[in-house]
């Protein structure tokens, strides 16, 4: 009951500032569109680069989007009330990251279909690309949330967050881009997808504790 | 013993203790490193494939080893500082980070100097090189976060969380990068019937590793003294020490 109320609040707030939430997705689309301009529009080249380009752009878009995760609640004091509420903070942040992914990560995963088309990514492999992003972007959301919880009280947190979190996202990038890249040339993709799934489970179980601890420190100061 | 250990956590006691110990460790590290260099550069034979070029391992391997050890020191101290709220433990983390980053950098530089004649290029995207590079980024992230807060204690505790999250992540990063690409020469067997290295090569290497560890310990203590002085700059004992009213 209380949990649904929390999700409902987050979704309603997200709906009311939908313009702000759309920015990571727009960023994703624009960044991927820059690559053909910078390299050259040869379809064969774009096809080989597509998995990496899509994955790096998704990674950056998700991380930049996480900056807003706790910002407004920190500024208006809601976060302190959440800390005092009878529901443990770990549950609250888990739900928050989940709803935030629902409104920023999921649209990005769906839009990657369009980007795949633009970059001439083979259409028969697009299922694996979508699945890799579907499993991978929530992990990035959790890692980004760890960074967001630590930098929420800082003014220059926007630039700091990617510096803190990017090295930690390397495994996600490797397995995600490997799944998408292997699918494109018709290789089996089970292994990297399994790894992504395992890391997602690890992120769901461990990250909320780190995020909650980070928020407690940020609120104390 | 326990009481002594407890006292060590008190900044003024620690400061005086480090003041006495650090020079000893420093001079010892110099002697050990000189002995190791003599063994490595004069006594050990050239490698049958790599000639004299292999001798850079006497700097490269200890640096890489210390770079990883420093991260473990940093993360362990961060956890201790968070759990028991020990001020000195946070100072240990903050002091270990720049040292660890320097050794990581040294390992990368010596590795790439060795790579030019052996692999024909300064840099390849090999698994271990990449892991080491990511380790450098982890250090830089930690240092950036530690200095981002106006309040020193918040910075300490926030970066402690980051260090712990990083420590959980390091094995995953290492494994994933290995899975991705490997070119680095495999681990060398030191002992037993399959030994790939004669004692004249590995003994200087171990001496160098020991010397680097002493060097790390000595500089850790020196850096810690500075950290302690900075953190305690408003206390009476520091004022006494620097002779300011």
Coordinates of C-alpha atoms in Angstrom, one line a residue:
Chain A
X1 CA 0.0 0.0 0.0
X2 CA 2.6 2.5 1.1
X3 CA 4.9 1.3 -1.7
X4 CA 2.3 1.9 -4.3
X5 CA 1.8 5.4 -2.9
X6 CA 5.5 6.1 -3.3
X7 CA 5.5 4.8 -6.9
X8 CA 2.4 6.8 -7.6
X9 CA 3.9 10.0 -6.3
X10 CA 7.1 9.5 -8.3
X11 CA 5.2 8.8 -11.5
X12 CA 2.9 11.8 -11.0
X13 CA 5.9 14.1 -10.3
X14 CA 7.6 12.7 -13.4
X15 CA 4.6 13.3 -15.5
X16 CA 4.4 17.0 -14.3
X17 CA 8.0 17.6 -15.3
X18 CA 8.1 15.5 -18.4
X19 CA 10.1 18.0 -20.3
X20 CA 13.0 17.6 -17.9
X21 CA 12.9 13.9 -18.0
X22 CA 12.9 13.8 -21.8
X23 CA 16.3 15.5 -21.9
X24 CA 18.4 12.3 -21.4
X25 CA 16.5 10.6 -24.2
X26 CA 16.9 13.6 -26.5
X27 CA 20.6 13.7 -25.6
X28 CA 20.9 10.0 -26.5
X29 CA 19.3 10.5 -30.0
X30 CA 21.5 13.6 -30.8
X31 CA 24.8 12.0 -29.7
X32 CA 24.2 8.9 -31.8
X33 CA 23.3 11.2 -34.7
X34 CA 26.7 12.9 -34.4
X35 CA 28.8 9.8 -35.2
X36 CA 27.8 9.5 -38.9
X37 CA 28.6 13.2 -39.2
X38 CA 32.0 12.9 -37.6
X39 CA 33.1 9.7 -39.3
X40 CA 31.5 9.1 -42.6
X41 CA 28.1 7.9 -43.6
X42 CA 29.3 4.6 -45.1
X43 CA 26.7 2.0 -44.1
X44 CA 29.3 -0.7 -43.7
X45 CA 31.3 1.4 -41.2
X46 CA 28.2 2.5 -39.3
X47 CA 27.1 -1.1 -39.0
X48 CA 30.3 -2.2 -37.3
X49 CA 30.2 0.9 -35.0
X50 CA 26.5 0.8 -34.2
X51 CA 26.6 -1.5 -31.1
X52 CA 29.4 0.5 -29.5
X53 CA 27.9 3.9 -30.4
X54 CA 24.5 3.0 -29.1
X55 CA 25.9 1.6 -25.9
X56 CA 28.2 4.5 -25.1
X57 CA 25.5 7.0 -25.8
X58 CA 23.0 5.1 -23.7
X59 CA 25.5 4.9 -20.9
X60 CA 26.2 8.7 -20.9
X61 CA 22.5 9.5 -21.2
X62 CA 21.5 7.4 -18.3
X63 CA 24.3 8.7 -16.0
X64 CA 23.5 12.3 -16.9
X65 CA 19.8 11.7 -16.2
X66 CA 20.6 10.3 -12.8
X67 CA 21.7 13.7 -11.6
X68 CA 18.1 14.8 -11.2
X69 CA 17.2 11.7 -9.2
X70 CA 17.3 13.1 -5.7
X71 CA 17.8 16.8 -6.5
X72 CA 14.3 18.3 -6.0
X73 CA 13.6 16.1 -3.0
X74 CA 16.8 17.2 -1.4
X75 CA 16.1 20.8 -2.1
X76 CA 12.5 20.9 -0.8
X77 CA 13.2 18.7 2.2
X78 CA 11.1 15.7 1.2
X79 CA 14.2 13.5 1.4
X80 CA 14.5 14.2 5.1
X81 CA 10.9 13.2 5.7
X82 CA 11.6 10.0 3.8
X83 CA 14.5 9.3 6.0
X84 CA 12.2 9.7 9.0
X85 CA 9.4 7.6 7.6
X86 CA 8.7 4.1 8.9
X87 CA 9.6 2.6 5.6
X88 CA 13.4 1.9 5.4
X89 CA 15.3 4.2 3.2
X90 CA 16.7 1.3 1.2
X91 CA 13.2 0.4 0.0
X92 CA 12.4 3.9 -0.9
X93 CA 15.5 4.4 -3.0
X94 CA 14.9 1.0 -4.7
X95 CA 11.5 2.1 -5.7
X96 CA 12.7 5.6 -6.7
X97 CA 15.4 4.2 -9.0
X98 CA 12.9 1.8 -10.5
X99 CA 10.3 4.4 -11.3
X100 CA 13.0 6.8 -12.6
X101 CA 14.3 4.0 -14.9
X102 CA 10.7 3.5 -16.0
X103 CA 10.3 7.1 -17.2
X104 CA 13.9 7.7 -18.5
X105 CA 15.5 4.3 -19.2
X106 CA 12.7 2.5 -20.8
X107 CA 11.9 5.2 -23.4
X108 CA 15.6 5.1 -24.2
X109 CA 15.6 1.4 -24.7
X110 CA 12.6 1.7 -27.0
X111 CA 14.1 4.6 -29.0
X112 CA 17.3 2.6 -29.6
X113 CA 15.2 0.8 -32.2
X114 CA 15.1 4.0 -34.2
X115 CA 18.8 4.6 -33.7
X116 CA 19.5 1.0 -34.8
X117 CA 17.7 1.9 -38.0
X118 CA 19.6 5.1 -38.6
X119 CA 23.0 3.4 -38.0
X120 CA 22.1 0.4 -40.3
X121 CA 22.2 -2.1 -37.5
X122 CA 20.9 -5.4 -38.9
X123 CA 17.2 -5.7 -38.1
X124 CA 17.3 -9.5 -37.4
X125 CA 19.7 -8.8 -34.5
X126 CA 17.7 -5.9 -33.0
X127 CA 16.1 -8.2 -30.4
X128 CA 19.4 -8.9 -28.8
X129 CA 20.3 -5.1 -28.8
X130 CA 17.0 -4.3 -27.1
X131 CA 17.4 -7.1 -24.6
X132 CA 21.0 -6.0 -23.7
X133 CA 19.8 -2.4 -23.1
X134 CA 16.8 -3.7 -21.2
X135 CA 19.0 -5.6 -18.8
X136 CA 21.9 -3.1 -18.8
X137 CA 20.3 0.3 -18.4
X138 CA 18.8 -0.5 -15.0
X139 CA 22.3 -1.4 -13.7
X140 CA 23.5 1.9 -15.0
X141 CA 20.6 3.6 -13.2
X142 CA 21.6 1.9 -9.9
X143 CA 25.3 2.9 -10.3
X144 CA 24.3 6.4 -11.3
X145 CA 22.1 6.6 -8.3
X146 CA 25.0 5.8 -6.0
X147 CA 26.9 8.7 -7.5
X148 CA 23.8 10.9 -7.3
X149 CA 23.3 10.1 -3.6
X150 CA 26.9 11.2 -2.9
X151 CA 26.8 14.4 -5.0
X152 CA 23.3 15.6 -4.3
X153 CA 24.5 18.3 -1.9
X154 CA 27.1 19.6 -4.2
X155 CA 26.7 22.4 -6.7
X156 CA 29.1 21.0 -9.2
X157 CA 27.8 17.5 -8.9
X158 CA 26.7 17.3 -12.5
X159 CA 30.3 16.9 -13.8
X160 CA 31.5 15.0 -10.8
X161 CA 28.9 12.2 -11.1
X162 CA 30.1 10.8 -14.4
X163 CA 33.7 10.9 -13.2
X164 CA 32.9 8.9 -10.1
X165 CA 30.6 6.4 -11.8
X166 CA 32.0 5.9 -15.3
X167 CA 34.9 3.6 -14.2
X168 CA 32.3 1.4 -12.4
X169 CA 30.2 1.0 -15.5
X170 CA 32.9 -0.6 -17.5
X171 CA 31.6 -4.2 -17.1
X172 CA 28.1 -3.2 -18.1
X173 CA 29.5 -1.6 -21.2
X174 CA 31.7 -4.5 -22.1
X175 CA 28.9 -7.1 -21.8
X176 CA 26.2 -4.9 -23.3
X177 CA 28.2 -3.9 -26.3
X178 CA 29.5 -7.5 -26.7
X179 CA 25.9 -8.8 -26.8
X180 CA 24.8 -6.2 -29.3
X181 CA 28.0 -6.7 -31.4
X182 CA 27.8 -10.4 -31.5
X183 CA 24.2 -10.4 -32.4
X184 CA 25.0 -8.2 -35.4
X185 CA 27.4 -10.8 -36.9
X186 CA 25.2 -13.7 -36.0
X187 CA 27.2 -15.1 -33.0
X188 CA 25.5 -16.5 -29.9
X189 CA 24.7 -13.9 -27.4
X190 CA 23.6 -16.0 -24.4
X191 CA 26.9 -15.5 -22.4
X192 CA 27.0 -11.7 -22.2
X193 CA 23.3 -11.5 -21.6
X194 CA 23.6 -13.9 -18.7
X195 CA 26.4 -11.7 -17.3
X196 CA 24.2 -8.7 -17.6
X197 CA 21.4 -10.5 -15.8
X198 CA 23.7 -11.5 -13.0
X199 CA 25.1 -8.0 -12.6
X200 CA 21.5 -6.6 -12.6
X201 CA 20.6 -9.0 -9.7
X202 CA 23.8 -7.9 -7.9
X203 CA 22.9 -4.2 -8.5
X204 CA 19.3 -4.6 -7.2
X205 CA 20.4 -6.4 -4.1
X206 CA 23.5 -4.3 -3.1
X207 CA 23.1 -0.9 -4.6
X208 CA 20.2 0.3 -2.5
X209 CA 22.3 -0.1 0.6
X210 CA 25.1 2.1 -0.9
X211 CA 22.6 4.6 -2.2
X212 CA 20.8 4.9 1.2
X213 CA 24.1 5.2 3.0
X214 CA 25.2 8.0 0.6
X215 CA 21.9 9.8 1.1
X216 CA 22.3 9.6 4.9
X217 CA 25.8 11.2 4.7
X218 CA 24.6 13.9 2.3
X219 CA 21.7 14.8 4.6
X220 CA 23.8 14.9 7.7
X221 CA 26.0 17.7 6.4
Chain B
X1 CA 49.1 -4.6 23.1
X2 CA 45.4 -3.6 22.7
X3 CA 45.8 -0.5 24.7
X4 CA 48.8 0.5 22.6
X5 CA 46.7 -0.1 19.5
X6 CA 43.9 2.0 20.9
X7 CA 46.3 4.8 21.7
X8 CA 47.6 4.7 18.1
X9 CA 44.2 5.9 16.9
X10 CA 44.7 9.2 18.8
X11 CA 46.1 11.8 16.4
X12 CA 48.8 13.3 18.6
X13 CA 50.1 9.9 19.7
X14 CA 50.1 8.7 16.1
X15 CA 51.9 11.8 14.9
X16 CA 54.8 11.3 17.2
X17 CA 54.9 7.5 16.5
X18 CA 54.9 8.2 12.7
X19 CA 57.6 10.8 13.2
X20 CA 59.9 8.2 14.7
X21 CA 59.1 5.3 12.4
X22 CA 58.9 7.0 9.0
X23 CA 62.7 7.8 8.7
X24 CA 63.6 4.2 9.6
X25 CA 61.3 2.8 7.0
X26 CA 62.5 5.4 4.5
X27 CA 66.2 4.6 4.8
X28 CA 65.5 0.9 4.9
X29 CA 63.5 1.1 1.7
X30 CA 66.4 2.9 0.0
X31 CA 68.8 0.2 1.1
X32 CA 66.5 -2.6 0.1
X33 CA 65.7 -1.0 -3.3
X34 CA 69.4 -0.4 -4.0
X35 CA 70.2 -4.1 -3.1
X36 CA 67.3 -5.2 -5.4
X37 CA 68.5 -3.0 -8.2
X38 CA 72.0 -4.4 -8.0
X39 CA 70.6 -7.9 -8.0
X40 CA 68.2 -7.1 -10.9
X41 CA 70.5 -5.0 -13.1
X42 CA 73.9 -6.7 -12.6
X43 CA 73.5 -10.2 -11.1
X44 CA 70.5 -11.6 -12.9
X45 CA 71.1 -12.9 -16.4
X46 CA 69.4 -11.4 -19.5
X47 CA 66.2 -13.1 -20.6
X48 CA 66.6 -15.6 -23.4
X49 CA 63.8 -13.9 -25.4
X50 CA 63.6 -10.3 -24.2
X51 CA 67.3 -9.7 -23.6
X52 CA 67.9 -6.9 -21.2
X53 CA 64.5 -5.3 -21.8
X54 CA 62.9 -7.5 -19.3
X55 CA 64.7 -5.8 -16.5
X56 CA 62.0 -3.1 -16.3
X57 CA 59.9 -5.7 -14.5
X58 CA 61.9 -4.9 -11.4
X59 CA 60.1 -1.6 -11.3
X60 CA 56.9 -2.5 -13.2
X61 CA 55.8 -5.5 -11.2
X62 CA 56.3 -3.9 -7.7
X63 CA 54.5 -0.7 -8.9
X64 CA 51.5 -2.7 -10.2
X65 CA 51.4 -4.7 -7.1
X66 CA 51.5 -1.7 -4.8
X67 CA 48.9 0.1 -6.9
X68 CA 46.4 -2.7 -6.1
X69 CA 47.5 -3.1 -2.5
X70 CA 47.0 0.7 -2.0
X71 CA 43.4 0.4 -3.2
X72 CA 42.7 -2.4 -0.7
X73 CA 44.3 -0.3 2.0
X74 CA 42.2 2.6 1.0
X75 CA 38.9 0.7 0.9
X76 CA 39.6 -1.2 4.1
X77 CA 40.4 2.0 6.0
X78 CA 37.3 3.6 4.5
X79 CA 35.1 0.8 5.8
X80 CA 36.8 1.0 9.2
X81 CA 36.3 4.7 9.3
X82 CA 32.6 4.4 8.4
X83 CA 31.8 1.6 10.8
X84 CA 33.8 2.7 13.8
X85 CA 33.9 6.4 13.0
X86 CA 37.6 6.5 13.4
X87 CA 39.1 9.8 12.2
X88 CA 42.5 8.3 11.6
X89 CA 41.1 5.6 9.3
X90 CA 39.6 8.3 7.0
X91 CA 43.0 10.0 7.0
X92 CA 44.6 6.7 6.0
X93 CA 42.2 6.4 3.0
X94 CA 42.8 10.0 2.0
X95 CA 46.6 9.5 2.2
X96 CA 46.6 6.2 0.4
X97 CA 44.7 7.5 -2.7
X98 CA 47.3 9.8 -4.2
X99 CA 50.1 7.3 -3.5
X100 CA 48.1 4.5 -5.1
X101 CA 47.3 6.7 -8.1
X102 CA 51.0 7.5 -8.5
X103 CA 52.0 3.9 -8.4
X104 CA 49.3 3.0 -10.9
X105 CA 50.6 5.7 -13.2
X106 CA 54.2 4.4 -12.7
X107 CA 53.0 0.9 -13.6
X108 CA 51.3 2.2 -16.7
X109 CA 54.3 4.2 -17.8
X110 CA 56.9 1.4 -17.2
X111 CA 54.5 -1.1 -18.9
X112 CA 54.2 1.1 -22.0
X113 CA 58.0 1.7 -22.2
X114 CA 58.4 -2.1 -22.1
X115 CA 55.6 -2.5 -24.6
X116 CA 57.3 -0.4 -27.3
X117 CA 60.3 -2.8 -28.0
X118 CA 58.4 -6.0 -27.1
X119 CA 55.0 -5.5 -28.7
X120 CA 56.0 -2.7 -31.1
X121 CA 53.6 -0.2 -29.6
X122 CA 53.3 2.0 -26.5
X123 CA 49.8 1.1 -25.8
X124 CA 47.5 -1.9 -26.6
X125 CA 44.0 -2.4 -25.3
X126 CA 45.0 -5.5 -23.4
X127 CA 43.1 -6.7 -20.4
X128 CA 45.6 -6.0 -17.7
X129 CA 46.6 -2.6 -19.1
X130 CA 43.0 -1.6 -19.3
X131 CA 42.3 -2.9 -15.8
X132 CA 45.2 -0.8 -14.5
X133 CA 43.9 2.3 -16.4
X134 CA 40.5 1.8 -14.9
X135 CA 42.1 1.6 -11.5
X136 CA 43.7 4.9 -12.1
X137 CA 40.3 6.4 -13.0
X138 CA 38.8 4.9 -9.8
X139 CA 41.6 6.6 -7.8
X140 CA 40.9 9.9 -9.6
X141 CA 37.2 9.7 -8.9
X142 CA 37.9 9.0 -5.2
X143 CA 40.3 12.0 -4.9
X144 CA 37.8 14.3 -6.8
X145 CA 35.0 13.3 -4.4
X146 CA 37.1 13.6 -1.3
X147 CA 38.0 17.2 -2.2
X148 CA 34.6 18.2 -3.4
X149 CA 33.0 19.0 0.0
X150 CA 33.6 22.0 2.0
X151 CA 33.2 20.0 5.2
X152 CA 36.2 17.6 5.4
X153 CA 34.2 15.0 7.4
X154 CA 31.4 14.8 4.8
X155 CA 34.0 14.4 2.1
X156 CA 35.7 11.6 4.0
X157 CA 32.5 9.7 4.5
X158 CA 31.1 10.2 1.0
X159 CA 34.3 9.1 -0.6
X160 CA 34.5 6.1 1.8
X161 CA 31.2 4.9 0.3
X162 CA 32.7 5.3 -3.1
X163 CA 35.8 3.4 -2.2
X164 CA 33.7 0.5 -0.8
X165 CA 31.5 0.4 -3.9
X166 CA 34.6 0.4 -6.0
X167 CA 36.2 -2.4 -4.0
X168 CA 33.1 -4.6 -4.7
X169 CA 33.3 -3.6 -8.3
X170 CA 37.0 -4.2 -8.9
X171 CA 36.8 -8.0 -9.2
X172 CA 33.9 -7.7 -11.6
X173 CA 35.8 -5.1 -13.7
X174 CA 38.9 -7.2 -13.7
X175 CA 37.0 -10.3 -14.8
X176 CA 34.9 -8.5 -17.5
X177 CA 38.0 -6.9 -19.0
X178 CA 39.8 -10.2 -19.0
X179 CA 36.8 -11.8 -20.8
X180 CA 37.0 -8.9 -23.3
X181 CA 40.6 -9.1 -24.4
X182 CA 43.9 -10.5 -23.3
X183 CA 47.3 -10.2 -24.7
X184 CA 49.5 -9.7 -21.6
X185 CA 51.9 -12.5 -20.9
X186 CA 50.4 -15.0 -18.5
X187 CA 51.4 -15.2 -14.8
X188 CA 55.0 -16.5 -14.5
X189 CA 55.5 -19.5 -12.3
X190 CA 58.1 -18.9 -9.7
X191 CA 58.6 -22.2 -7.8
X192 CA 58.4 -25.9 -8.3
X193 CA 59.3 -28.1 -11.2
X194 CA 57.6 -25.9 -13.8
X195 CA 59.5 -22.8 -12.6
X196 CA 59.9 -20.3 -15.5
X197 CA 62.2 -18.0 -13.7
X198 CA 65.6 -18.8 -12.2
X199 CA 66.2 -17.7 -8.6
X200 CA 68.7 -15.1 -9.8
X201 CA 65.8 -13.3 -11.5
X202 CA 63.0 -13.8 -8.9
X203 CA 65.0 -13.1 -5.8
X204 CA 65.8 -9.5 -6.9
X205 CA 62.2 -9.1 -7.9
X206 CA 61.0 -10.1 -4.4
X207 CA 63.6 -7.8 -2.9
X208 CA 62.3 -5.0 -5.0
X209 CA 58.7 -5.7 -4.0
X210 CA 59.7 -5.6 -0.4
X211 CA 61.6 -2.4 -0.9
X212 CA 58.6 -0.8 -2.7
X213 CA 56.4 -1.9 0.2
X214 CA 58.8 -0.2 2.7
X215 CA 58.8 2.9 0.5
X216 CA 55.0 2.9 0.4
X217 CA 54.8 2.5 4.2
X218 CA 57.3 5.3 4.8
X219 CA 55.5 7.7 2.5
X220 CA 52.1 6.6 3.8
X221 CA 53.3 7.7 7.3
X222 CA 54.6 11.0 6.0
X223 CA 51.4 11.8 4.1
X224 CA 49.4 10.7 7.1
X225 CA 51.3 13.1 9.3
X226 CA 50.4 15.9 6.9
X227 CA 46.7 14.8 6.8
X228 CA 46.6 14.6 10.6
X229 CA 48.1 18.1 10.9
X230 CA 45.6 19.5 8.4
X231 CA 42.6 17.9 10.0
X232 CA 43.7 18.8 13.6
X233 CA 44.9 22.3 12.7
X234 CA 42.5 23.9 15.3
X235 CA 43.6 21.8 18.2
X236 CA 45.9 22.7 21.0
X237 CA 48.6 20.0 20.4
X238 CA 49.1 21.1 16.8
X239 CA 49.4 24.7 17.9
X240 CA 52.0 23.7 20.4
X241 CA 53.8 21.6 17.8
X242 CA 54.1 24.4 15.2
X243 CA 54.8 27.0 18.0
X244 CA 51.8 29.2 17.4
X245 CA 49.7 30.7 20.2

